[in-house]
Amino acid sequence: MPAGRPGPAAQSARRPPPLLPLLLLCVLGAPRGGSGAHTAVISPQDPTLLIGSSLQATCSVRGDPQGPTAEGLYWTLNGRRLPPELSRMLNASTLALALANLNGSRQQSGDNLVCHAQDGSILAGSCLYVGLPPEKPFNISCWSKNMKDLTCRWTPGAHGETFLHTNYSLKYKLRWYGQDNTCEEYHTVGPHSCHIPKDLALFTPYEIWVEATNRLGSARSDVLTLDILDVVTTDPPPDVHVSRVGGLEDQLSVRWVSPPALKDFLFQAKYQIRYRVEDSVDWKVVDDVSNQTSCRLAGLKPGTVYFVQVRCNPFGIYGSKKAGIWSEWSHPTAASTPRSERPGPGGGACEPRGGEPSSGPVRRELKQFLGWLKKHAYCSNLSFRLYDQWRAWMQKSHKTRNQHRTRGSCPRADAARREVLPDKL
């Protein structure tokens, strides 16, 4: 918690008195009396000042003429004794204090300025508030996860720190009618956020703004206008599974489940996948997944562990034309590609299940596959299963050739072996 401190001269300290009563001063109020019947008054009481300001304060003793006099009084600020040259006697019962170029408060509840008797007892106290007025909040963003609630967060003013307790209030109202409402559930997703759990209308825009107030002033953000249907997001897709595609060394299959929160609403969904190798922090993003809940990553490195994440963007809810808001990424799921004796392309792309492969290397291999079928007059119902069997057979034949080459096998035998059809194709 912030608290104000004086300029260079006032920052030197000698011996601090006990801290516990000092820390309670600005919470419980300034003490009205010290030992016995002796009392004192600090003026001004609990002042609020801008950073860089000066303060002229007095401590006036009341009560028994035989009690403390101004000659024996001294000041402390936040438990540290202020240098005597900052004080001067105005009369036998009043000690004045002059502080210049005050810094921001060290605690938001106010700095503790205390007047002491010669024996160290506390005669009077005052809370000193030194800071800045709030600046205009900005960068308001809001989202809804079930079209019944709304969560918003914002950024405080450009400098942020005011050194004073600053209250932020999120206000909202229907754009063309209705009264102002104040959000009540704060700090739900961070220090500057608020959650509106219910009683929101659809198909009509809202106006949303943030008001900031403290002892030195107030500020209001620009108004954000939005429709709940345009800011819908979801939780990350659950149950993400990553597995091998048979013996194919450069592919992994990714499957997931649509977020359940929106299953009862009319909408479309876009998905993105990102993946990285185990020893890297660089993610590669696959954008062409569309609204499917399964996909193949092709062109990967054989014998490599990959971490995969998926996220969802619901759009077109009840006819909304806005793009929607991407969910957070799902938790990383790991899987490894089979090892290979030949280097893989290592490019990486998404091959949607049941659709046309989207990566360059896979398109070329499919073209080779179809040409190979035509060359051998092999007729069959084409499918990914047949294609997978052909890929597996090709990889197996590559391994066999490599083994024979290391043993000095005959090139003509290798060429003849390449013309043999796979048994189960």
Coordinates of C-alpha atoms in Angstrom, one line a residue:
M1 CA 0.0 0.0 0.0
P2 CA 1.5 3.4 -1.0
A3 CA 2.4 6.3 1.4
G4 CA 3.7 9.8 0.9
R5 CA 7.2 10.8 1.9
P6 CA 8.8 14.3 2.2
G7 CA 11.6 15.7 0.2
P8 CA 15.3 15.0 0.8
A9 CA 15.6 16.8 4.1
A10 CA 12.6 15.1 5.6
Q11 CA 13.8 11.6 4.6
S12 CA 16.6 11.3 7.1
A13 CA 15.6 9.4 10.2
R14 CA 16.8 8.8 13.7
R15 CA 15.1 6.4 16.0
P16 CA 11.7 4.9 15.2
P17 CA 9.1 4.6 18.0
P18 CA 7.0 1.4 18.2
L19 CA 5.4 0.7 14.8
L20 CA 2.1 -1.0 15.8
P21 CA 0.2 2.0 17.0
L22 CA 1.5 4.0 14.0
L23 CA 0.2 1.5 11.5
L24 CA -3.2 1.7 13.1
L25 CA -3.5 5.5 13.0
C26 CA -4.9 5.9 9.6
V27 CA -7.3 2.9 10.1
L28 CA -8.6 3.8 13.5
G29 CA -8.3 7.6 13.3
A30 CA -5.9 10.0 15.0
P31 CA -5.5 9.7 18.7
R32 CA -7.2 12.4 20.7
G33 CA -5.0 12.3 23.7
G34 CA -1.7 11.0 25.0
S35 CA -0.7 10.1 28.5
G36 CA -2.9 11.5 31.3
A37 CA -5.1 14.4 30.4
H38 CA -2.7 15.9 27.8
T39 CA -4.1 16.2 24.3
A40 CA -2.9 17.7 21.1
V41 CA -4.4 18.5 17.7
I42 CA -2.6 18.3 14.3
S43 CA -3.8 20.8 11.6
P44 CA -4.6 20.3 8.8
Q45 CA -6.2 16.9 9.7
D46 CA -5.9 14.1 7.0
P47 CA -4.9 16.4 4.0
T48 CA -4.9 15.2 0.4
L49 CA -2.1 16.7 -1.8
L50 CA -0.7 16.3 -5.2
I51 CA 2.7 14.8 -5.7
G52 CA 5.3 17.6 -5.5
S53 CA 3.2 19.7 -3.2
S54 CA 4.4 21.3 0.1
L55 CA 2.7 20.9 3.5
Q56 CA 2.6 23.3 6.5
A57 CA 1.3 21.5 9.6
T58 CA 1.1 22.3 13.3
C59 CA 0.8 20.3 16.5
S60 CA -0.9 22.3 19.3
V61 CA -0.9 20.9 22.9
R62 CA -3.9 21.3 25.1
G63 CA -4.5 20.5 28.8
D64 CA -2.5 20.8 31.9
P65 CA -0.1 23.8 31.8
Q66 CA 2.4 21.6 33.6
G67 CA 2.2 19.0 30.8
P68 CA 4.2 18.8 27.5
T69 CA 5.2 22.0 25.8
A70 CA 6.1 22.6 22.2
E71 CA 9.8 22.7 23.1
G72 CA 9.8 18.9 23.8
L73 CA 7.7 17.8 20.8
Y74 CA 8.9 16.1 17.7
W75 CA 7.4 14.6 14.4
T76 CA 7.5 11.2 12.8
L77 CA 6.4 10.1 9.3
N78 CA 5.6 6.5 8.8
G79 CA 7.5 5.6 12.0
R80 CA 10.7 7.6 11.1
R81 CA 11.7 10.6 13.1
L82 CA 11.9 13.8 11.0
P83 CA 14.9 16.1 11.3
P84 CA 14.5 18.9 13.9
E85 CA 15.4 21.5 11.3
L86 CA 12.1 20.9 9.5
S87 CA 10.2 22.1 12.7
R88 CA 10.0 25.4 14.5
M89 CA 8.1 26.6 17.6
L90 CA 5.3 29.1 17.0
N91 CA 4.6 29.5 20.7
A92 CA 4.9 27.6 23.9
S93 CA 2.2 25.1 22.9
T94 CA 2.5 24.8 19.1
L95 CA 5.2 23.2 17.0
A96 CA 5.1 23.8 13.2
L97 CA 6.3 21.4 10.5
A98 CA 7.3 22.3 6.9
L99 CA 7.6 19.5 4.2
A100 CA 8.4 20.3 0.6
N101 CA 8.2 18.4 -2.7
L102 CA 6.2 15.5 -1.3
N103 CA 6.5 12.1 -3.0
G104 CA 3.6 9.7 -3.5
S105 CA 2.2 7.8 -0.5
R106 CA 3.7 4.5 0.4
Q107 CA 0.4 3.0 1.4
Q108 CA -3.0 3.7 -0.1
S109 CA -4.6 4.1 3.3
G110 CA -2.5 7.2 3.9
D111 CA 0.9 8.1 5.4
N112 CA 1.1 8.3 9.2
L113 CA 2.1 11.8 10.4
V114 CA 2.4 11.7 14.2
C115 CA 3.2 14.3 16.9
H116 CA 5.1 12.9 19.9
A117 CA 5.8 14.2 23.4
Q118 CA 9.4 14.3 24.6
D119 CA 9.1 10.8 26.2
G120 CA 8.0 9.3 22.9
S121 CA 4.3 9.0 23.7
I122 CA 1.8 9.8 20.9
L123 CA -0.1 13.0 21.3
A124 CA -1.8 13.3 17.9
G125 CA -1.8 11.8 14.4
S126 CA -2.9 12.6 10.9
C127 CA -3.3 10.6 7.7
L128 CA -1.4 12.2 4.8
Y129 CA -2.6 11.4 1.3
V130 CA -0.2 12.3 -1.5
G131 CA -0.8 11.1 -5.1
L132 CA -2.4 11.7 -8.5
P133 CA -5.9 11.9 -9.8
P134 CA -7.0 8.9 -11.9
E135 CA -6.5 8.9 -15.6
K136 CA -9.0 7.8 -18.2
P137 CA -9.3 4.0 -18.3
F138 CA -8.9 2.5 -21.8
N139 CA -8.7 -0.7 -23.8
I140 CA -12.0 -2.2 -22.6
S141 CA -12.6 -5.7 -23.9
C142 CA -15.6 -8.0 -23.1
W143 CA -16.7 -11.5 -23.9
S144 CA -19.5 -14.0 -23.1
K145 CA -19.2 -17.7 -22.7
N146 CA -22.9 -18.7 -22.6
M147 CA -24.7 -15.6 -24.0
K148 CA -26.2 -15.0 -20.6
D149 CA -23.2 -13.5 -18.9
L150 CA -20.5 -10.9 -19.8
T151 CA -16.9 -10.5 -18.5
C152 CA -15.0 -7.3 -19.1
R153 CA -11.5 -6.1 -18.3
W154 CA -9.7 -2.8 -18.9
T155 CA -6.4 -1.0 -18.5
P156 CA -6.1 1.9 -15.9
G157 CA -4.8 5.3 -17.1
A158 CA -1.5 5.6 -18.9
H159 CA 0.6 5.9 -15.7
G160 CA -1.6 3.5 -13.8
E161 CA -0.2 4.2 -10.3
T162 CA -2.0 7.0 -8.5
F163 CA -0.5 6.3 -5.0
L164 CA -4.0 6.6 -3.6
H165 CA -6.8 4.1 -3.3
T166 CA -8.6 4.4 -6.6
N167 CA -12.0 2.8 -7.1
Y168 CA -13.0 1.5 -10.6
S169 CA -16.7 0.9 -11.5
L170 CA -17.9 -0.8 -14.6
K171 CA -21.1 0.7 -15.8
Y172 CA -23.5 -0.6 -18.5
K173 CA -26.9 0.1 -20.0
L174 CA -29.0 -0.7 -23.1
R175 CA -28.0 1.7 -25.8
W176 CA -31.3 3.4 -26.6
Y177 CA -33.2 3.0 -23.3
G178 CA -32.8 1.7 -19.8
Q179 CA -30.9 3.0 -16.7
D180 CA -27.3 2.8 -15.8
N181 CA -26.3 -0.5 -14.1
T182 CA -23.1 -1.2 -12.1
C183 CA -21.2 -4.4 -12.2
E184 CA -20.7 -6.0 -8.8
E185 CA -18.3 -9.0 -9.3
Y186 CA -14.8 -7.5 -9.6
H187 CA -11.4 -9.1 -10.0
T188 CA -12.7 -12.2 -11.6
V189 CA -10.0 -12.5 -14.3
G190 CA -7.5 -10.0 -12.9
P191 CA -7.2 -6.8 -10.9
H192 CA -9.1 -4.7 -13.4
S193 CA -12.0 -6.9 -14.5
C194 CA -15.7 -7.5 -13.6
H195 CA -18.2 -10.2 -14.3
I196 CA -21.9 -9.6 -15.0
P197 CA -23.5 -13.1 -14.4
K198 CA -27.1 -12.7 -15.7
D199 CA -30.0 -10.5 -16.8
L200 CA -28.5 -9.5 -20.1
A201 CA -30.6 -9.0 -23.3
L202 CA -29.8 -10.4 -26.7
F203 CA -30.3 -8.8 -30.1
T204 CA -29.8 -5.2 -28.7
P205 CA -26.6 -3.3 -28.2
Y206 CA -25.1 -2.4 -24.8
E207 CA -23.1 0.7 -23.9
I208 CA -20.2 -0.1 -21.5
W209 CA -17.8 2.2 -19.8
V210 CA -15.5 2.4 -16.7
E211 CA -15.4 5.2 -14.1
A212 CA -12.3 5.8 -11.9
T213 CA -12.4 7.9 -8.7
N214 CA -10.1 8.7 -5.8
R215 CA -9.5 11.6 -3.4
L216 CA -8.1 13.8 -6.1
G217 CA -10.7 13.4 -8.8
S218 CA -12.4 11.1 -11.3
A219 CA -12.1 10.0 -14.9
R220 CA -14.3 8.1 -17.3
S221 CA -13.4 5.9 -20.2
D222 CA -14.8 6.0 -23.7
V223 CA -18.0 4.1 -24.2
L224 CA -17.8 0.7 -25.8
T225 CA -20.8 -0.4 -27.8
L226 CA -21.4 -4.1 -28.3
D227 CA -24.0 -6.8 -28.9
I228 CA -23.6 -9.9 -26.7
L229 CA -23.9 -12.2 -29.8
D230 CA -20.8 -10.6 -31.3
V231 CA -18.5 -11.3 -28.4
V232 CA -19.2 -15.0 -27.7
T233 CA -16.3 -17.2 -27.0
T234 CA -15.9 -20.7 -25.6
D235 CA -13.8 -22.9 -23.4
P236 CA -11.0 -24.6 -25.3
P237 CA -12.0 -27.8 -27.1
P238 CA -12.0 -30.7 -24.7
D239 CA -10.6 -34.3 -25.1
V240 CA -7.9 -33.5 -27.6
H241 CA -6.3 -36.7 -28.8
V242 CA -3.1 -37.1 -30.9
S243 CA -2.1 -40.4 -32.4
R244 CA -0.1 -42.0 -35.1
V245 CA -1.5 -42.8 -38.5
G246 CA -0.5 -46.5 -38.8
G247 CA 3.1 -46.7 -39.7
L248 CA 3.3 -43.4 -41.6
E249 CA 6.4 -41.7 -40.4
D250 CA 5.5 -38.1 -41.2
Q251 CA 1.9 -37.8 -40.0
L252 CA -0.2 -37.5 -36.8
S253 CA -3.9 -37.6 -36.4
V254 CA -5.6 -35.0 -34.2
R255 CA -9.2 -35.4 -32.9
W256 CA -11.1 -33.3 -30.4
V257 CA -14.7 -32.6 -29.2
S258 CA -16.7 -29.4 -29.8
P259 CA -17.0 -27.2 -26.7
P260 CA -20.2 -28.3 -24.9
A261 CA -21.2 -24.9 -23.7
L262 CA -22.7 -23.9 -27.1
K263 CA -24.2 -27.2 -28.1
D264 CA -27.7 -25.9 -27.9
F265 CA -27.1 -22.8 -29.9
L266 CA -27.2 -22.2 -33.7
F267 CA -23.6 -21.4 -34.7
Q268 CA -20.6 -22.4 -36.8
A269 CA -17.2 -23.0 -35.4
K270 CA -13.7 -22.5 -36.8
Y271 CA -10.7 -24.3 -35.3
Q272 CA -7.0 -23.7 -35.3
I273 CA -4.3 -26.1 -34.5
R274 CA -0.8 -25.3 -33.4
Y275 CA 2.1 -27.7 -32.8
R276 CA 5.8 -27.7 -31.9
V277 CA 8.5 -30.2 -31.5
E278 CA 9.5 -31.2 -28.0
D279 CA 12.7 -29.2 -27.7
S280 CA 11.4 -26.0 -29.3
V281 CA 9.3 -23.0 -28.1
D282 CA 8.2 -22.0 -31.6
W283 CA 4.7 -23.0 -32.5
K284 CA 3.5 -23.5 -36.1
V285 CA -0.2 -22.6 -36.6
V286 CA -2.5 -24.5 -39.0
D287 CA -5.4 -22.2 -40.1
D288 CA -7.2 -24.4 -42.7
V289 CA -9.0 -26.7 -40.3
S290 CA -12.5 -25.1 -40.9
N291 CA -15.3 -26.6 -38.8
Q292 CA -14.1 -30.2 -38.6
T293 CA -13.2 -31.9 -35.3
S294 CA -10.4 -34.0 -36.7
C295 CA -7.4 -33.4 -38.8
R296 CA -4.1 -34.9 -39.9
L297 CA -0.8 -33.1 -39.5
A298 CA 1.4 -34.1 -42.5
G299 CA 5.0 -33.5 -43.5
L300 CA 6.3 -34.0 -40.0
K301 CA 9.7 -35.2 -38.9
P302 CA 9.9 -39.0 -38.3
G303 CA 10.8 -40.1 -34.8
T304 CA 9.9 -36.8 -33.2
V305 CA 7.7 -35.8 -30.2
Y306 CA 5.2 -33.1 -31.0
F307 CA 3.0 -31.1 -28.7
V308 CA -0.4 -30.1 -30.1
Q309 CA -3.1 -27.6 -29.0
V310 CA -6.5 -26.7 -30.5
R311 CA -8.7 -23.6 -30.0
C312 CA -12.2 -22.7 -31.2
N313 CA -13.8 -19.6 -32.6
P314 CA -17.6 -19.6 -32.6
F315 CA -19.1 -17.3 -35.2
G316 CA -22.4 -16.7 -36.9
I317 CA -24.4 -17.2 -33.7
Y318 CA -28.0 -16.6 -34.5
G319 CA -26.9 -14.8 -37.6
S320 CA -24.3 -12.6 -36.2
K321 CA -21.9 -11.3 -38.8
K322 CA -19.0 -10.6 -36.5
A323 CA -15.9 -12.8 -36.5
G324 CA -16.2 -14.1 -32.9
I325 CA -13.5 -14.4 -30.3
W326 CA -10.9 -17.2 -30.2
S327 CA -10.9 -19.4 -27.1
E328 CA -7.8 -20.1 -25.1
W329 CA -5.6 -22.9 -26.4
S330 CA -6.3 -26.4 -25.1
H331 CA -3.8 -28.1 -22.8
P332 CA -0.9 -29.5 -24.8
T333 CA -1.2 -33.1 -25.9
A334 CA 1.9 -35.0 -26.9
A335 CA 2.6 -37.8 -29.4
S336 CA 5.5 -39.0 -31.5
T337 CA 5.9 -40.0 -35.1
P338 CA 7.4 -43.4 -36.0
R339 CA 11.1 -43.5 -36.5
S340 CA 12.5 -43.7 -40.1
E341 CA 15.8 -44.5 -41.7
R342 CA 15.3 -41.8 -44.3
P343 CA 14.9 -38.1 -43.6
G344 CA 11.4 -36.7 -43.6
P345 CA 10.4 -33.4 -45.2
G346 CA 9.5 -31.9 -41.8
G347 CA 7.2 -29.2 -43.2
G348 CA 3.9 -29.8 -41.4
A349 CA 0.4 -29.2 -42.7
C350 CA -3.1 -30.2 -41.9
E351 CA -4.8 -32.9 -43.9
P352 CA -8.5 -32.9 -43.0
R353 CA -9.9 -36.4 -42.7
G354 CA -12.2 -37.3 -45.6
G355 CA -11.1 -34.3 -47.6
E356 CA -8.4 -33.5 -50.0
P357 CA -4.8 -33.3 -48.6
S358 CA -3.8 -29.7 -48.3
S359 CA 0.0 -29.9 -48.2
G360 CA 2.3 -29.8 -51.2
P361 CA 4.3 -33.0 -50.4
V362 CA 1.1 -35.0 -49.8
R363 CA -0.5 -33.7 -53.1
R364 CA 2.6 -34.9 -55.0
E365 CA 2.6 -38.3 -53.3
L366 CA -1.1 -38.7 -54.1
K367 CA -0.4 -37.8 -57.7
Q368 CA 2.3 -40.5 -57.8
F369 CA -0.1 -42.9 -56.2
L370 CA -2.8 -42.4 -58.8
G371 CA -0.2 -42.6 -61.6
W372 CA 1.1 -45.8 -60.1
L373 CA -2.4 -47.3 -60.0
K374 CA -3.0 -46.4 -63.6
K375 CA 0.4 -47.8 -64.7
H376 CA -0.4 -51.2 -63.2
A377 CA -4.1 -51.1 -64.3
Y378 CA -5.1 -51.5 -60.7
C379 CA -8.8 -50.8 -60.1
S380 CA -10.3 -50.3 -56.8
N381 CA -12.5 -47.9 -54.8
L382 CA -10.1 -45.2 -53.9
S383 CA -10.0 -44.2 -50.2
F384 CA -7.7 -42.9 -47.5
R385 CA -7.4 -46.4 -46.2
L386 CA -6.0 -47.6 -49.6
Y387 CA -3.8 -44.5 -49.7
D388 CA -2.5 -45.2 -46.2
Q389 CA -1.7 -48.8 -47.1
W390 CA 0.2 -47.7 -50.2
R391 CA 2.2 -45.1 -48.1
A392 CA 3.0 -47.8 -45.5
W393 CA 4.2 -50.2 -48.3
M394 CA 6.3 -47.5 -49.9
Q395 CA 8.0 -46.7 -46.6
K396 CA 8.6 -50.4 -46.0
S397 CA 10.1 -50.8 -49.5
H398 CA 12.4 -47.8 -48.8
K399 CA 13.7 -49.4 -45.6
T400 CA 14.3 -52.7 -47.5
R401 CA 16.3 -50.9 -50.2
N402 CA 18.4 -49.1 -47.6
Q403 CA 19.1 -52.4 -45.8
H404 CA 20.2 -54.1 -49.1
R405 CA 22.3 -51.2 -50.1
T406 CA 24.2 -51.3 -46.8
R407 CA 24.7 -55.1 -47.5
G408 CA 25.8 -54.5 -51.2
S409 CA 22.6 -55.7 -52.8
C410 CA 22.1 -55.6 -56.6
P411 CA 20.5 -52.4 -58.0
R412 CA 18.5 -54.5 -60.5
A413 CA 17.0 -56.5 -57.7
D414 CA 16.0 -53.3 -56.0
A415 CA 14.4 -52.0 -59.2
A416 CA 12.4 -55.2 -59.6
R417 CA 11.3 -55.1 -56.0
R418 CA 9.9 -51.6 -56.5
E419 CA 7.4 -53.0 -59.1
V420 CA 5.9 -55.5 -56.7
L421 CA 2.4 -54.7 -55.5
P422 CA 1.7 -54.6 -51.7
D423 CA 0.0 -57.8 -50.6
K424 CA -3.1 -56.1 -49.0
L425 CA -3.5 -53.2 -51.3

